[in-house]
XYZ file of C-alpha atoms in Angstrom:
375
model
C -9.403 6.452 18.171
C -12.274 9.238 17.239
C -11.081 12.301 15.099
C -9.998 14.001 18.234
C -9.480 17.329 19.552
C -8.663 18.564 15.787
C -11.275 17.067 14.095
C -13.579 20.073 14.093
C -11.499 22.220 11.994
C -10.303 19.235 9.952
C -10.450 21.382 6.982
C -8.189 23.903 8.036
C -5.408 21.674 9.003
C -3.093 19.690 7.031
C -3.555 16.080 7.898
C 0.248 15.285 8.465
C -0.638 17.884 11.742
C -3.889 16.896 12.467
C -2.919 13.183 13.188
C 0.164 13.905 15.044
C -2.026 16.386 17.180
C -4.395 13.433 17.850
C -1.617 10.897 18.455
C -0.131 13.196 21.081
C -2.968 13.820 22.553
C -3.857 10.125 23.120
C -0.317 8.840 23.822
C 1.356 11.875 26.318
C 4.291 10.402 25.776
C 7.889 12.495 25.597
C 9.584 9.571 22.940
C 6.884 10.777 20.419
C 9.016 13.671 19.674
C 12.059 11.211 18.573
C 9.748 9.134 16.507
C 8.864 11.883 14.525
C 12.529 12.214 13.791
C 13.249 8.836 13.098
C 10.207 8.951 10.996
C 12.325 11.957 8.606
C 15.180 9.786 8.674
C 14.020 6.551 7.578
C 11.812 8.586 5.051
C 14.600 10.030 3.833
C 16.007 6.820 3.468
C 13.722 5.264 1.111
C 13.536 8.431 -1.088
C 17.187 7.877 -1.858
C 16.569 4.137 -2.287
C 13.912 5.034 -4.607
C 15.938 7.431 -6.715
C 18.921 5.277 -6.944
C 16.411 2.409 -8.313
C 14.717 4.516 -10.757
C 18.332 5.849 -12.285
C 19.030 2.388 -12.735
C 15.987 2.209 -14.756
C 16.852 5.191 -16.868
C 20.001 3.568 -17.792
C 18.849 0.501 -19.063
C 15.824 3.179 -21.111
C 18.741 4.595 -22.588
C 20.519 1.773 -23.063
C 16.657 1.062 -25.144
C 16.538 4.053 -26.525
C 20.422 3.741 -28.281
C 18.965 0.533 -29.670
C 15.821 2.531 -31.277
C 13.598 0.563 -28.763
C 12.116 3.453 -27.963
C 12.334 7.282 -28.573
C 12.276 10.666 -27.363
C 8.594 12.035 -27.123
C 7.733 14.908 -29.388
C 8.226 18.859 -27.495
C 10.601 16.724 -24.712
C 14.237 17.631 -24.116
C 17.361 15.714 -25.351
C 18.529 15.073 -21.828
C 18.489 11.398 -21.711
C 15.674 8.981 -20.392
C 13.651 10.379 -17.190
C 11.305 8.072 -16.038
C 9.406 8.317 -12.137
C 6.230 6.017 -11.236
C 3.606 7.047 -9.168
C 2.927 4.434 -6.086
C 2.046 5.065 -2.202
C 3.468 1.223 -1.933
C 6.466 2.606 0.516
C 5.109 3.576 3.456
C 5.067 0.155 4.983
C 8.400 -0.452 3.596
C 9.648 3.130 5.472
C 7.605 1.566 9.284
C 9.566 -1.730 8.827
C 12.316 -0.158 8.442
C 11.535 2.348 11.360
C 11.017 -0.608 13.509
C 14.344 -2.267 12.455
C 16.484 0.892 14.031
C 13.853 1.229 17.074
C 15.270 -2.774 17.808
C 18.836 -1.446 16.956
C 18.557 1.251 19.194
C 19.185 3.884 16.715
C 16.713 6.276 16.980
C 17.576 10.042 17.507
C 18.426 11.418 20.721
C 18.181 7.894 22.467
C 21.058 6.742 20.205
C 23.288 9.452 21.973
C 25.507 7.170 24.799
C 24.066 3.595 24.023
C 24.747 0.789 22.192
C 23.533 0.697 19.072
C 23.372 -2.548 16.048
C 24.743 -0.855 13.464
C 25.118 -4.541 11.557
C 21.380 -4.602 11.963
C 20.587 -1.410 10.709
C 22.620 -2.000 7.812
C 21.440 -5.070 6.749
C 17.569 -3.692 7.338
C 18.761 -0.579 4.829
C 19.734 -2.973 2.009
C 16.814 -5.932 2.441
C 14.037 -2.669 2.598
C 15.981 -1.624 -1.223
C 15.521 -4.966 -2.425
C 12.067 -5.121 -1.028
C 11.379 -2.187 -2.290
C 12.518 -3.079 -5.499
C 10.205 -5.962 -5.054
C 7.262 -3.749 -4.797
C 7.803 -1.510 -7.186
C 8.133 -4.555 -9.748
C 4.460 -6.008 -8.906
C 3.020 -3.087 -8.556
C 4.090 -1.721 -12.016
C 3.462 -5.008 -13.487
C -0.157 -5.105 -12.485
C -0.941 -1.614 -14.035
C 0.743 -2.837 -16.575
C -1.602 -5.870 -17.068
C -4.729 -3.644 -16.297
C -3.699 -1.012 -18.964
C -3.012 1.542 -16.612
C 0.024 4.110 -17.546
C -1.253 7.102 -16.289
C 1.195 6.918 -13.241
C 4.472 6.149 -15.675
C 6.215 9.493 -16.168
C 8.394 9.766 -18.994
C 9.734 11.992 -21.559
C 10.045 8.371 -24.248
C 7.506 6.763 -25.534
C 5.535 4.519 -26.700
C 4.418 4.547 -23.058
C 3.530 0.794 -22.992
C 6.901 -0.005 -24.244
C 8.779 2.276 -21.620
C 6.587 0.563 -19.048
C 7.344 -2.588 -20.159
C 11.484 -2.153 -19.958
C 11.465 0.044 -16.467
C 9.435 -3.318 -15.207
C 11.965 -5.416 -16.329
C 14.743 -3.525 -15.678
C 13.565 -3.662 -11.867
C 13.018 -7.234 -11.725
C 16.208 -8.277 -12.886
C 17.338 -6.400 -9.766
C 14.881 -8.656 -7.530
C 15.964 -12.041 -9.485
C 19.298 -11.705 -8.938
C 18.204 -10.833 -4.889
C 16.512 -14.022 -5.041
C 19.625 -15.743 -6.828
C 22.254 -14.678 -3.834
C 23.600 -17.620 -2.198
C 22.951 -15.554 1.083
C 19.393 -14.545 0.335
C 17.303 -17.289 2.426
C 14.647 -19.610 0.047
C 11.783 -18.293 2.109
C 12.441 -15.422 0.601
C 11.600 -16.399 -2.727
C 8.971 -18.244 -1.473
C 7.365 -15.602 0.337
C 7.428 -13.351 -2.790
C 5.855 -16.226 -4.928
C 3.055 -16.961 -2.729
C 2.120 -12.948 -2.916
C 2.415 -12.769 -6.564
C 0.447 -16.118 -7.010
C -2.921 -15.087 -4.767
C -2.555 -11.500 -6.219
C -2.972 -12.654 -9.486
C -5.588 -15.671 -8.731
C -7.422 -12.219 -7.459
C -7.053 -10.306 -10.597
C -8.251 -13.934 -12.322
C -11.726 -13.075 -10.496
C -11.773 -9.108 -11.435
C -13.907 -10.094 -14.784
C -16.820 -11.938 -12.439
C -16.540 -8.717 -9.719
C -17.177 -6.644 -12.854
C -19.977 -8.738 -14.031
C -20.924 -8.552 -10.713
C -21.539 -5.066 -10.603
C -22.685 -4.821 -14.056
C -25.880 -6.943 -12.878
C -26.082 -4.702 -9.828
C -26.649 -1.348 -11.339
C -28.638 -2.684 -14.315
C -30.696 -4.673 -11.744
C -34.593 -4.161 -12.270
C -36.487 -3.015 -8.815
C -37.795 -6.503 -8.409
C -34.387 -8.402 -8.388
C -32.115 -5.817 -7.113
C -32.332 -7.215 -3.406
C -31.154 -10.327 -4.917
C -28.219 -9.410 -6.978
C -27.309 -7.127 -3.817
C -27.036 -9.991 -1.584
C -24.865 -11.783 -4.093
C -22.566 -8.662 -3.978
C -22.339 -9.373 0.185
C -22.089 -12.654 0.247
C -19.684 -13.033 -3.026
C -17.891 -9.747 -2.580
C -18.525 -7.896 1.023
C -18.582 -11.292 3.884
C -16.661 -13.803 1.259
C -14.926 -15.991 3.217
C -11.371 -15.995 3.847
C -9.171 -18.502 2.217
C -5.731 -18.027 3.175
C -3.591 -16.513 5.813
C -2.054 -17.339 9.150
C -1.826 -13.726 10.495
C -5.899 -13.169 10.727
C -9.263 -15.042 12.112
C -11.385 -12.783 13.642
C -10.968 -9.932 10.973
C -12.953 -12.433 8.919
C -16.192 -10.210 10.312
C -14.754 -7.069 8.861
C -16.741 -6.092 5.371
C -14.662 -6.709 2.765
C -11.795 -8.352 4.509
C -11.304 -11.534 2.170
C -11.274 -9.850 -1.103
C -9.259 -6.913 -0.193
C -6.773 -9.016 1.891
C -6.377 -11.234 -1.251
C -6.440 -8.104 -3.770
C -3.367 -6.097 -1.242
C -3.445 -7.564 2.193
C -1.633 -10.328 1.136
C 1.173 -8.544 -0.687
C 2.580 -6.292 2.523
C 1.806 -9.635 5.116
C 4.522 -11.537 2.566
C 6.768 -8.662 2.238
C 6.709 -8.486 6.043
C 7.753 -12.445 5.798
C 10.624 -11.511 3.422
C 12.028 -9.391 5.974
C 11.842 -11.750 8.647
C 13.394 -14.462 6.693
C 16.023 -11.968 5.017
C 17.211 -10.651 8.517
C 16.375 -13.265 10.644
C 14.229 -11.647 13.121
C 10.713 -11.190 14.589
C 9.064 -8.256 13.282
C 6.190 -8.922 16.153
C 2.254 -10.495 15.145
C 0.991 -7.191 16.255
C 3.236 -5.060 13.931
C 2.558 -7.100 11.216
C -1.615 -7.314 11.652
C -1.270 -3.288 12.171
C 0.428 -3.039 9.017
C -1.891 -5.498 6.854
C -4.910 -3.642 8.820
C -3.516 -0.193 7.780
C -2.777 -0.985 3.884
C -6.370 -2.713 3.653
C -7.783 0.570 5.292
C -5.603 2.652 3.275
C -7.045 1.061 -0.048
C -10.321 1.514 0.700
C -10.472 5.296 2.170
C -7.163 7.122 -0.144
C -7.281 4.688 -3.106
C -10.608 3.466 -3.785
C -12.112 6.551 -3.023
C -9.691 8.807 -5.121
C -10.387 6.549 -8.222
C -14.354 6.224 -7.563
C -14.835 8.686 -10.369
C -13.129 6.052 -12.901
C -14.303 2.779 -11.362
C -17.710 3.544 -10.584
C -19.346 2.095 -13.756
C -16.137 -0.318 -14.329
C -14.802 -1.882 -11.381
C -16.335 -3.631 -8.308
C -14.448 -2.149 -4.679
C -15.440 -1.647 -1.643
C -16.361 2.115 -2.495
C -18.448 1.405 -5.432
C -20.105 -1.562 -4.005
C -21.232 0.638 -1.066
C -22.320 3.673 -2.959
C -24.554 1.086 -5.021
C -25.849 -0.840 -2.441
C -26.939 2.449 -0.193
C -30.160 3.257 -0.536
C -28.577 7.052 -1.171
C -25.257 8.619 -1.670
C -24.774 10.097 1.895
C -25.941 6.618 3.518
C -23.201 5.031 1.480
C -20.800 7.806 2.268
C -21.378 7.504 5.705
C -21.065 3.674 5.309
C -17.360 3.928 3.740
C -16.363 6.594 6.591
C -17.246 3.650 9.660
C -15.046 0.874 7.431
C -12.650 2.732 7.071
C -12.343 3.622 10.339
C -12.862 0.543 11.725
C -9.818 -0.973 9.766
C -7.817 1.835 11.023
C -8.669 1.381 14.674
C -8.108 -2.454 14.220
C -4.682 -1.568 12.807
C -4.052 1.002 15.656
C -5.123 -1.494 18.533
C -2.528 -4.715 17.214
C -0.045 -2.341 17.131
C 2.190 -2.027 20.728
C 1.197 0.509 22.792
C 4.734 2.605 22.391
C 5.328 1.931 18.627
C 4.387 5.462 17.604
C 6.054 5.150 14.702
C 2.921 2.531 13.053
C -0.021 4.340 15.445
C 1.180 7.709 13.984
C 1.126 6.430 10.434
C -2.262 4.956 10.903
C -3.506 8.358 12.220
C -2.139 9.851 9.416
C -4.136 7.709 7.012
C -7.246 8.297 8.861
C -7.310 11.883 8.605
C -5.960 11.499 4.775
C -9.036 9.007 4.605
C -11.974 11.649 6.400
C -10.798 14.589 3.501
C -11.535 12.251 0.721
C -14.409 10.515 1.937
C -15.769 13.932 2.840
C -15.180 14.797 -0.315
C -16.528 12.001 -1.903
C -20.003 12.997 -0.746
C -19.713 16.494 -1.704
């Protein structure tokens, strides 16, 4: 899917409008309209889930705080422990969960006169809070391990130490998931194997930064041959693992990023399945890996170039570097990104406008940032 009918006056409108403009315009279909208000719903949803996870936190920080683990931070008011987290982790927890009323049959307007699985929806509502749970718990813990609390908000401190209890408060909540007699051992198992290539990833970070080290220091005589280590190492590395993907082993960067996030969302899709017994669809689930890969590369990657640019070896640096000039690189990170996001929009079933919209969205998210990017 190009930019559209919108994309000329991208700048001028939000991209929330832009891509369901351009989703409309390709699908012509009259159900759209009720996806968009399932879409509030189940959004809705997981900002209460959210909420009610993150006050449990706060207890247990003022449970810390009453046992002078940590204290209130100087100028902040004596209201007890506030404490919020930064993370665009969610959004494939809020499509699974989309796609878990669509096969109920609860979605608005359609519900009205039909038969709808309320036992399923239930049971998708509290295995999407424990997954999300799950989520939040890895995620923190990584920027915990990378030394990276600028997305812990707080009114304690020390900040490490606040990080370090809110992480553990929240897995405690996904151990004793795991513990259930009713939670399924593939469960487990599904969130081991994620944690366990995740972290063989971050095991490799130190050689990625070497990596790029070597690249920008490279003299003009041996930079062709340090870039061609960064393709063949970094870019077209082969991938190791994985059931879901084969072909998507010619997309650049596939292998690392699908190890480094890829990985995480495929085995959270898995948890689902083996939580609620039930086939989220190979499609659904390829869209959704497809789409968080993308998503990395053109909102994440490209929002923290400014940071990582000297430090850390993604796809965004790596192309900038290996461009012969800025708006050649640009331009490069604009067609992977899109390509990743028009992978993820053609696995995912024709009528599930709830994913296509979502990967629309990201798109047009993407295109601002990379725009800017070369500004």
């Amino acid at each position: 899917m190009t930019q559209g009918m919108v994309g000329t006056f991208r700048s001028k409108i939000p991209a929330t409008g832009r891509a369901l403009a351009n989703h409309l315009g390709a699908a012509r279909d009259p159900r759209v309209f009720a996806v968009v208000l399932l879409r509030n719903e189940v959004e809705s949803e997981i900002e209460s889930m959210t909420e009610r996870l993150f006050l449990g936190v706060e207890r247990d920080l003022d449970e810390a705080r009453e046992a002078g683990e940590v204290e209130l931070a100087p100028g902040a008011a004596d209201e007890g422990a506030r404490f919020d987290y930064d993370t665009r982790l969610v959004l494939p927890a809020m499509l699974t969960l989309g796609r878990i009323h669509a096969e109920a049959g609860d979605v608005p307007v359609a519900r009205l006169g039909r038969e709808v699985d309320y036992d399923l929806v239930s049971r998708g509502r509290e295995t999407t809070r424990n997954v999300v749970r799950a989520l939040l718990d890895g995620d923190m813990r990584d920027a915990i391990n990378d030394d990276e609390y600028e997305d812990f908000q707080t009114n304690l401190r020390p900040r490490e130490k606040v990080a370090e209890l809110a992480q553990q408060s929240l897995r405690e909540g996904v151990e004793a998931w795991f513990d259930r007699e009713d939670t399924p051992e593939a469960v487990r198992e599904s969130y081991d194997h994620a944690v366990e290539l995740s972290e063989r990833h971050q095991d490799e970070d130190e050689a990625f930064r070497d990596l790029l080290d070597r690249l920008r220091a490279a003299e003009v005589g041996d930079r062709e041959a340090v870039a061609d280590e960064v393709r063949e190492r970094y870019k077209f590395a082969p991938v190791e693992e994985g059931e879901l993907f084969d072909e998507e082993a010619d997309l650049p960067y596939f292998a690392t990023q699908y190890a480094r996030v890829g990985i995480l969302y495929e085995d959270m899709l898995n948890m689902y399945e083996a939580d609620l017994g039930m086939d989220l669809g190979e499609g659904f689930k390829r869209a959704i890996v497809l789409m968080v890969v993308g998503a990395q590369i053109g909102l994440d990657d490209t929002d923290d170039y400014p940071e990582d640019r000297g430090t850390q070896l993604t796809p965004v640096t790596a192309e900038l570097n290996l461009a012969p000039d800025r708006e050649t690189g640009v331009e490069r990170i604009r067609d992977i990104v899109e390509t990743y996001l028009d992978r993820a929009d053609a696995c995912a079933d024709p009528d599930d406008h709830l994913t296509r919209i979502a990967v629309e969205y990201i798109r047009q998210q993407s295109l601002d940032r990379i725009d800017r990017l070369g500004r």
